[in-house]
Coordinates of C-alpha atoms in Angstrom, one line a residue:
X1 CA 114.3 99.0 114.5
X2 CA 112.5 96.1 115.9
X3 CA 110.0 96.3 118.0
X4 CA 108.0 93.3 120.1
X5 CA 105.0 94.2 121.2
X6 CA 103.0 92.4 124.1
X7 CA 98.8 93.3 123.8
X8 CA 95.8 92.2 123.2
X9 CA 95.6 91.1 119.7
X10 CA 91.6 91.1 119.2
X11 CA 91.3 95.3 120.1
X12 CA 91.2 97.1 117.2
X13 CA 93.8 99.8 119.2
X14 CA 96.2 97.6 119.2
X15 CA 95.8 96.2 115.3
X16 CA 96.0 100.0 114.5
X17 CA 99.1 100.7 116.2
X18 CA 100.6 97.5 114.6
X19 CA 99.4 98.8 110.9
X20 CA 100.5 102.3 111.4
X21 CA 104.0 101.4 112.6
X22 CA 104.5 98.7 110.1
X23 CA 103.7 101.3 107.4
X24 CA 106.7 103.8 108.7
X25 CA 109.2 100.5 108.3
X26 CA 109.2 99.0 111.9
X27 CA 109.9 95.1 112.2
X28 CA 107.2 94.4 114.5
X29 CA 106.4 91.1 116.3
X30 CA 102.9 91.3 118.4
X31 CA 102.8 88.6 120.9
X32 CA 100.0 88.1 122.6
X33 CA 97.5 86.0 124.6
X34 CA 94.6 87.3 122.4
X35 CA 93.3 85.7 119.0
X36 CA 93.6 88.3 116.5
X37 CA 89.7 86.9 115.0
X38 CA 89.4 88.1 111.1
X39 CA 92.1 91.0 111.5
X40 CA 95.3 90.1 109.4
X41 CA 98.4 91.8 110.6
X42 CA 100.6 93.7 107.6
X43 CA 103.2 91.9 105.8
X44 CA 106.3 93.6 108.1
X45 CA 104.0 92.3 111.2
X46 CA 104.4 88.5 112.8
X47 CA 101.7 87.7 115.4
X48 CA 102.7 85.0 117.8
X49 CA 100.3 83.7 120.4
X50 CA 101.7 82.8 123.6
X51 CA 100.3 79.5 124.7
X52 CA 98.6 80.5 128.3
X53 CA 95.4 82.5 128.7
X54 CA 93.5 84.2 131.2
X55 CA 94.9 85.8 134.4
X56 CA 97.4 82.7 135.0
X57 CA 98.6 83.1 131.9
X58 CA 100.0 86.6 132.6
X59 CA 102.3 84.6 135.0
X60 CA 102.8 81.5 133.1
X61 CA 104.0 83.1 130.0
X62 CA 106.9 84.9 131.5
X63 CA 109.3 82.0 130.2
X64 CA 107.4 82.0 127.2
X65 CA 108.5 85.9 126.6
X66 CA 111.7 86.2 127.8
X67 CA 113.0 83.2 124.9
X68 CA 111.1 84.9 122.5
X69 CA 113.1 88.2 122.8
X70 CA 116.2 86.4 122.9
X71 CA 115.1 84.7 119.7
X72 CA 113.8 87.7 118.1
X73 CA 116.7 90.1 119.3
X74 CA 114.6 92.5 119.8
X75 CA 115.5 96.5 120.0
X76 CA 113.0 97.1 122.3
X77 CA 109.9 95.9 124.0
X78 CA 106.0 97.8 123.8
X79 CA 103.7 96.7 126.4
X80 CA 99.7 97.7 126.6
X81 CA 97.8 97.7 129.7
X82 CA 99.8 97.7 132.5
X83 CA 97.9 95.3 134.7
X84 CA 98.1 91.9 132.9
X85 CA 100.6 91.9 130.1
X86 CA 103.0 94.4 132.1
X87 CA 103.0 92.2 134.5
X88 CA 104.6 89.4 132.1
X89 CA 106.6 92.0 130.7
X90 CA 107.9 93.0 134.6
X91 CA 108.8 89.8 135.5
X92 CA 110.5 89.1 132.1
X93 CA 113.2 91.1 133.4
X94 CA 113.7 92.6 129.9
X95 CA 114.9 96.1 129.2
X96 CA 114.3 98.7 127.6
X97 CA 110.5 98.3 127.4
X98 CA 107.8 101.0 127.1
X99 CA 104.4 100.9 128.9
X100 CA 101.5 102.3 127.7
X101 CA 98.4 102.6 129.8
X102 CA 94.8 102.5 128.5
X103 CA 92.3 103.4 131.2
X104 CA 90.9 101.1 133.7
X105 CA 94.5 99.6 134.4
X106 CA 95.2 102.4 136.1
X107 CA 91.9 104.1 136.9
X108 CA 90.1 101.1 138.7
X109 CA 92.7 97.9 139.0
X110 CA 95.0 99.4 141.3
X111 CA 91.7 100.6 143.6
X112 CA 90.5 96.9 143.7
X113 CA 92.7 95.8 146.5
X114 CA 95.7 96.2 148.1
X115 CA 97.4 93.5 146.6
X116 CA 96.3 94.5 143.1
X117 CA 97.6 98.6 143.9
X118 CA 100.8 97.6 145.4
X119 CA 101.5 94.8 142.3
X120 CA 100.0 97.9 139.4
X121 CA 102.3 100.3 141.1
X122 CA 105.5 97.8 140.8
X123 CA 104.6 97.3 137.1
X124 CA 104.6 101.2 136.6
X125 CA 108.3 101.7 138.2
X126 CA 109.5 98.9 136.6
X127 CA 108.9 100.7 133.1
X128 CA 111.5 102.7 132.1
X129 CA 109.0 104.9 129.9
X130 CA 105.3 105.2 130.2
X131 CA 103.0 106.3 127.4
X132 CA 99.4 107.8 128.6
X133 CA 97.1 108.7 125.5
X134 CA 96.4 111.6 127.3
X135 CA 97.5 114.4 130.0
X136 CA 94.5 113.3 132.4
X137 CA 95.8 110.0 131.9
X138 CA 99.4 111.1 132.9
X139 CA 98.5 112.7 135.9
X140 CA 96.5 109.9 137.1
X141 CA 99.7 107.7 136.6
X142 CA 101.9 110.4 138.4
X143 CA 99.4 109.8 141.2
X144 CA 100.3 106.3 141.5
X145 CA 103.8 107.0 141.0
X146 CA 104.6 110.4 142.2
X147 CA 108.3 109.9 141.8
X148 CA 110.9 108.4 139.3
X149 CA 108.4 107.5 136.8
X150 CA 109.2 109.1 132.7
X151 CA 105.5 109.8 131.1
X152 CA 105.3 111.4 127.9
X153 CA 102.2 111.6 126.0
X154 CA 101.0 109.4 122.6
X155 CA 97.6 110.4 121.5
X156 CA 95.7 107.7 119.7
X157 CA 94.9 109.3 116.6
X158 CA 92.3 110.0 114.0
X159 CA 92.7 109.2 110.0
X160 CA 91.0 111.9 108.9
X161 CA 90.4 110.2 105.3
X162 CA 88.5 107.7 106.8
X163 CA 86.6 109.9 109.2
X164 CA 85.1 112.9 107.2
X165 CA 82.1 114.6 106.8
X166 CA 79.7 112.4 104.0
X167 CA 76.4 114.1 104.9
X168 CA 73.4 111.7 104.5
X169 CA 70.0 112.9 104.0
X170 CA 67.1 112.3 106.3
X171 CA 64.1 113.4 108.1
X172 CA 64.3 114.8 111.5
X173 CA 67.4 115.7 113.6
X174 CA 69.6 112.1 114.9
X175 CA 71.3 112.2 118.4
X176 CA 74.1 109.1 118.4
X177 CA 76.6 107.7 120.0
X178 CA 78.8 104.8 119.0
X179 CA 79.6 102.9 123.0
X180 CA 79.4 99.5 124.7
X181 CA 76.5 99.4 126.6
X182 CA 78.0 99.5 129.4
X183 CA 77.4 101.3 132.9
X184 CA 80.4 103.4 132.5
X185 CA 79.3 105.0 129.4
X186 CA 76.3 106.5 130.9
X187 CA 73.9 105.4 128.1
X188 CA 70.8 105.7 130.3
X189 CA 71.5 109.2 131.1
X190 CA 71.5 109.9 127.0
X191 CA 68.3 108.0 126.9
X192 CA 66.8 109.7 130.2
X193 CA 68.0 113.2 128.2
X194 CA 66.7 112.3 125.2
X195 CA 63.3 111.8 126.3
X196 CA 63.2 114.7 128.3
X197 CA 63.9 116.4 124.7
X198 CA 61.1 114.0 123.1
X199 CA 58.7 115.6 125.7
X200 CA 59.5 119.6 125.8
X201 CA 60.0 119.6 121.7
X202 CA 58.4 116.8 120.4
X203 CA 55.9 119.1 118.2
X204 CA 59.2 121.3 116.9
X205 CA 61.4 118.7 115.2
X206 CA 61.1 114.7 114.7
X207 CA 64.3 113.3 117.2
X208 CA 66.1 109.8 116.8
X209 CA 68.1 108.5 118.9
X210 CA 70.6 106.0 117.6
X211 CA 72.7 103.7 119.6
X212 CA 76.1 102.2 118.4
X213 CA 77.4 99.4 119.9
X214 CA 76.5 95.9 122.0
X215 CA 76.7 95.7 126.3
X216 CA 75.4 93.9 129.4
X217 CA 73.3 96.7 129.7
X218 CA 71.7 96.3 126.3
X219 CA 68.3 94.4 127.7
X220 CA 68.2 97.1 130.4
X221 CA 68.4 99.9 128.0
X222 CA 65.6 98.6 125.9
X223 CA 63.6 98.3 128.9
X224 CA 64.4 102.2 130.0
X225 CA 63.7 103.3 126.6
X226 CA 60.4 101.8 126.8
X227 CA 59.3 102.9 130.7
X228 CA 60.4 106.3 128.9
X229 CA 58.0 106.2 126.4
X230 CA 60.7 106.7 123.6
X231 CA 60.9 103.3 122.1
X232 CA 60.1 103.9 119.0
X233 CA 62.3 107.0 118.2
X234 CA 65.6 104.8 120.0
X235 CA 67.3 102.3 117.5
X236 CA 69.6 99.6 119.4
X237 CA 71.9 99.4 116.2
X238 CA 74.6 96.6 118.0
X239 CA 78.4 96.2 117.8
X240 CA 79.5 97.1 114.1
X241 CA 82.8 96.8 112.1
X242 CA 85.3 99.8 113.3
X243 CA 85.3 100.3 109.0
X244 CA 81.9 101.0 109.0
X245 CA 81.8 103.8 111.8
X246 CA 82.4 106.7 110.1
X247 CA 79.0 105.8 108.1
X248 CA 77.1 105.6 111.1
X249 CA 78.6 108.8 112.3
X250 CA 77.6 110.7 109.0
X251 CA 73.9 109.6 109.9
X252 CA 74.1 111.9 113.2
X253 CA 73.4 115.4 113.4
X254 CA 75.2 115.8 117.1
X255 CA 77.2 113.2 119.1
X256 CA 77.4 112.6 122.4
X257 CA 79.8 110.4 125.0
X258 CA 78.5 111.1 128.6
X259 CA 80.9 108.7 130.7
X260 CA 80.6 108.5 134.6
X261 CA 84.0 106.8 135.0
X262 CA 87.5 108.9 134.8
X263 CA 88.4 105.3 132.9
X264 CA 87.3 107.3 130.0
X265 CA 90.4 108.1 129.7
X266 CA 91.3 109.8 126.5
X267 CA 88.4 109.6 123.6
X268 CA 88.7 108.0 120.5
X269 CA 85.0 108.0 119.3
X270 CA 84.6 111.6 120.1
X271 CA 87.6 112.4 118.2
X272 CA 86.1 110.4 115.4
X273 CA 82.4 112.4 115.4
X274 CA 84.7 115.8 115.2
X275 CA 86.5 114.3 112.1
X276 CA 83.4 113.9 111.0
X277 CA 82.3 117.4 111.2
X278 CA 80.1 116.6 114.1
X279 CA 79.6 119.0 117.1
X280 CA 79.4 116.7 120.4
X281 CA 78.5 116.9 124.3
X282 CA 80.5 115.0 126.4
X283 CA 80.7 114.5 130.0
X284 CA 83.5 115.8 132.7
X285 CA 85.2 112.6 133.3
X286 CA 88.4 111.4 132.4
X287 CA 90.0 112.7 129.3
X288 CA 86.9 113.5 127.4
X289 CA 87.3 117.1 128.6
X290 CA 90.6 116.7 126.9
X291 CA 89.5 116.3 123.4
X292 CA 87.2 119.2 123.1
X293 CA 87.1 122.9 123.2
X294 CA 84.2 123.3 125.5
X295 CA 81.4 126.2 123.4
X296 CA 84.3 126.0 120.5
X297 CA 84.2 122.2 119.1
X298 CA 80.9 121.2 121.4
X299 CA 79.8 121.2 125.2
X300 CA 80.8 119.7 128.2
X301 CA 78.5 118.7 131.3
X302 CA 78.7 117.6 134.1
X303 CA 78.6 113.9 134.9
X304 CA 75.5 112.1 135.9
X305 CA 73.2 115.4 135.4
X306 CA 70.3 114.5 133.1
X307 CA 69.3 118.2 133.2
X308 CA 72.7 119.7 131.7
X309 CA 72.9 117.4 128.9
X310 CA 69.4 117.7 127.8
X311 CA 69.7 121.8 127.8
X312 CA 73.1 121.4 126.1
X313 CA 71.2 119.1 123.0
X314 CA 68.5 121.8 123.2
X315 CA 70.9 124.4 122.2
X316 CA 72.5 122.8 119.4
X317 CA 69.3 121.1 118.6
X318 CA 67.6 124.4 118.3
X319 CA 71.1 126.3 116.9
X320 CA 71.8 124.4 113.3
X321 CA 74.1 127.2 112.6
X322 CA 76.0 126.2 116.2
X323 CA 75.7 123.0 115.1
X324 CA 78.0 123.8 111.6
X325 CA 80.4 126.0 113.4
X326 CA 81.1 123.5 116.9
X327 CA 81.4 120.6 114.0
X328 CA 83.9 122.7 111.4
X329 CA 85.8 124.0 114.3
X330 CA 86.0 119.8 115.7
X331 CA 87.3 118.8 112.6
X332 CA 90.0 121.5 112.4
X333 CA 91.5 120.7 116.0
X334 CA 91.2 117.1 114.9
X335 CA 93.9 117.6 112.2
X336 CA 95.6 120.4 114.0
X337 CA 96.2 118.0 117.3
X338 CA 95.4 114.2 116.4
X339 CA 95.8 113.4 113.1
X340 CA 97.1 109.8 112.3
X341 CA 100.0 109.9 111.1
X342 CA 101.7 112.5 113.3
X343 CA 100.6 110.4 116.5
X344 CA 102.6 107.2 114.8
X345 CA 105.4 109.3 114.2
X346 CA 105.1 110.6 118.2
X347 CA 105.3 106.9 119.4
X348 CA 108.1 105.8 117.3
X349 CA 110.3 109.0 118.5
X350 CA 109.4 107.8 121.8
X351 CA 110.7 104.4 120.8
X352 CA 113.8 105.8 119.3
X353 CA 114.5 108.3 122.0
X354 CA 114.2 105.1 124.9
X355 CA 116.8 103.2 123.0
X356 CA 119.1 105.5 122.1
X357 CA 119.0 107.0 126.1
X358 CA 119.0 102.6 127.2
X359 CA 122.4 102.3 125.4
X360 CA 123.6 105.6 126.5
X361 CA 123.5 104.2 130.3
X362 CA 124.6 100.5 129.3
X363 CA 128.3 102.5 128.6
X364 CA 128.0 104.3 131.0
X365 CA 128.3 101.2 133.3
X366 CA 130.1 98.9 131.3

């Protein structure tokens, strides 16, 4: 089978999905408007980089597109994000093609406007199968589209190789998280938890908070850390490699993702802390929920509420038993539900399943 698929090259989702479905044999051509930086697509991969950028390029490229899947004779066409490059694939005119959502294309795009909701619900009936890494996910999509629209789900998953427990030793108990600093990840409620921690239990156990990850908010953080008084016990580590995650993640002791935004939609890091054998706290919104057993693989709170996340840390900060059992139990469910290899194999019966079902209806109205 041949697949073109239409994403943003320089997301390390996307590279992912082309690796793991060049590994089970696919042809795969990934055109995008996106450069690809220092990633290398597999040998069975082609990258080709359509030759307008930005928002105008979503429209300008349509020609673009619809030669190149002449050219390529392609089987079938995978688009991610549903705002910009399913637009181009929309207008392309080209069928079958699959549509797989992310998050804030259909969380916070189609609530920007009218223009923008009308145009994001076109692209979504236009699909004729739409992938949601998720079930909230999916029902946010059936919200938008109550009727006619096929969803099924594709987790993004885990290789639990890669991500497994390497325990590092060291002083104290480390709180982490690997997240943009960003608004929507709720970072200054971990930091306005932690020192709440730092002040009820300082003289019972040496906390460190470590941060993952670069942000707008990064300057602002720094600042909040040190109005807190906990600057010295928060390390602002910055963007790393997505290879070198599951080290940092083996120097934490509980993880925790406490998005405001139901954009969060589906979890990949926290997924990637269970693998790890870690237990984590996450927030209500989006799919988080979704990824973990709430008191068997960690602890939900709610959103936004300083108080519950810093009682929730107190109990597995306080529990190192808990701690063992919520992480053992993550990892478990990790394999059970979202290992790698069975989530590549889910997206290619998806492909398989829309082009077998496209040609069914092409005789039926030839």
């Amino acid at each position: 089978m041949k697949v073109v698929m239409l994403a943003p090259a320089n997301v390390i989702h996307t590279q992912r999905w082309v690796e793991g479905l060049c590994e089970r044999g696919l042809e795969l051509v990934l055109v995008t408007q996106h450069d690809s930086g220092a990633w290398r697509a597999p040998p069975r991969a082609r990258v080709v980089r359509l030759p307008h950028g930005g928002v105008p390029g979503y429209f300008r490229n349509v020609p673009v597109l619809r030669r190149l899947l002449v050219t390529e004779r392609a089987d079938l066409l995978n688009v991610h994000y549903a705002s910009g490059y399913g637009t181009t694939a929309a207008l392309s005119g080209f069928r079958p093609w699959m549509l797989s959502v992310w998050g804030s294309d259909v969380y916070d795009f189609p609530y920007e406007s009218r223009l923008k909701g009308w145009w994001l619900r076109r692209n979504l009936r236009q699909a004729d199968l739409i992938g949601s890494t998720s079930e909230a996910m999916a029902q946010q999509v059936k919200a938008l589209v109550p009727t006619g629209t096929r969803i099924v789900v594709t987790p993004f998953g885990i290789d639990t190789q890669r991500f497994a427990p390497m325990p590092q030793l060291h002083d104290g108990l480390v709180i982490g998280t690997v997240k943009k600093l960003e608004a929507k990840y709720g970072v200054d409620v971990l930091i306005r938890a932690f020192a709440q921690l730092c002040s009820c239990m300082g003289d019972l156990v040496s906390l460190r908070l470590e941060l993952v990850g670069e942000g707008d908010q990064r300057a602002e953080l720094e600042s909040l850390a040190v109005e807190l008084g906990v600057a010295d016990k928060v390390l602002f580590a910055g963007a790393v490699p997505h290879h070198d995650v599951p080290g940092w993640l083996n120097r934490f002791d509980i993880y925790v993702a406490v998005s405001r935004l139901d954009s969060e939609s589906f979890g990949v890091a926290v997924l990637e802390a269970s693998a790890c054998e870690l237990p984590v706290v996450v927030s209500d919104a989006g799919g988080l929920p979704e990824v973990v057993a709430d008191r068997e693989t960690g602890i939900v709170v709610p959103r936004e509420n300083v108080g519950a996340l810093t009682d929730a840390l107190e109990v597995l900060i306080t529990q190192e038993p808990l701690r063992r059992q919520y992480g053992k139990a993550g990892r478990v469910r990790v394999q059970d539900r979202y290992e790698w290899r069975s989530s590549v194999e889910r997206m290619i019966e998806c492909f398989s399943m829309l082009r077998a079902q496209y040609h069914v209806q092409q005789r039926r109205t030839s």
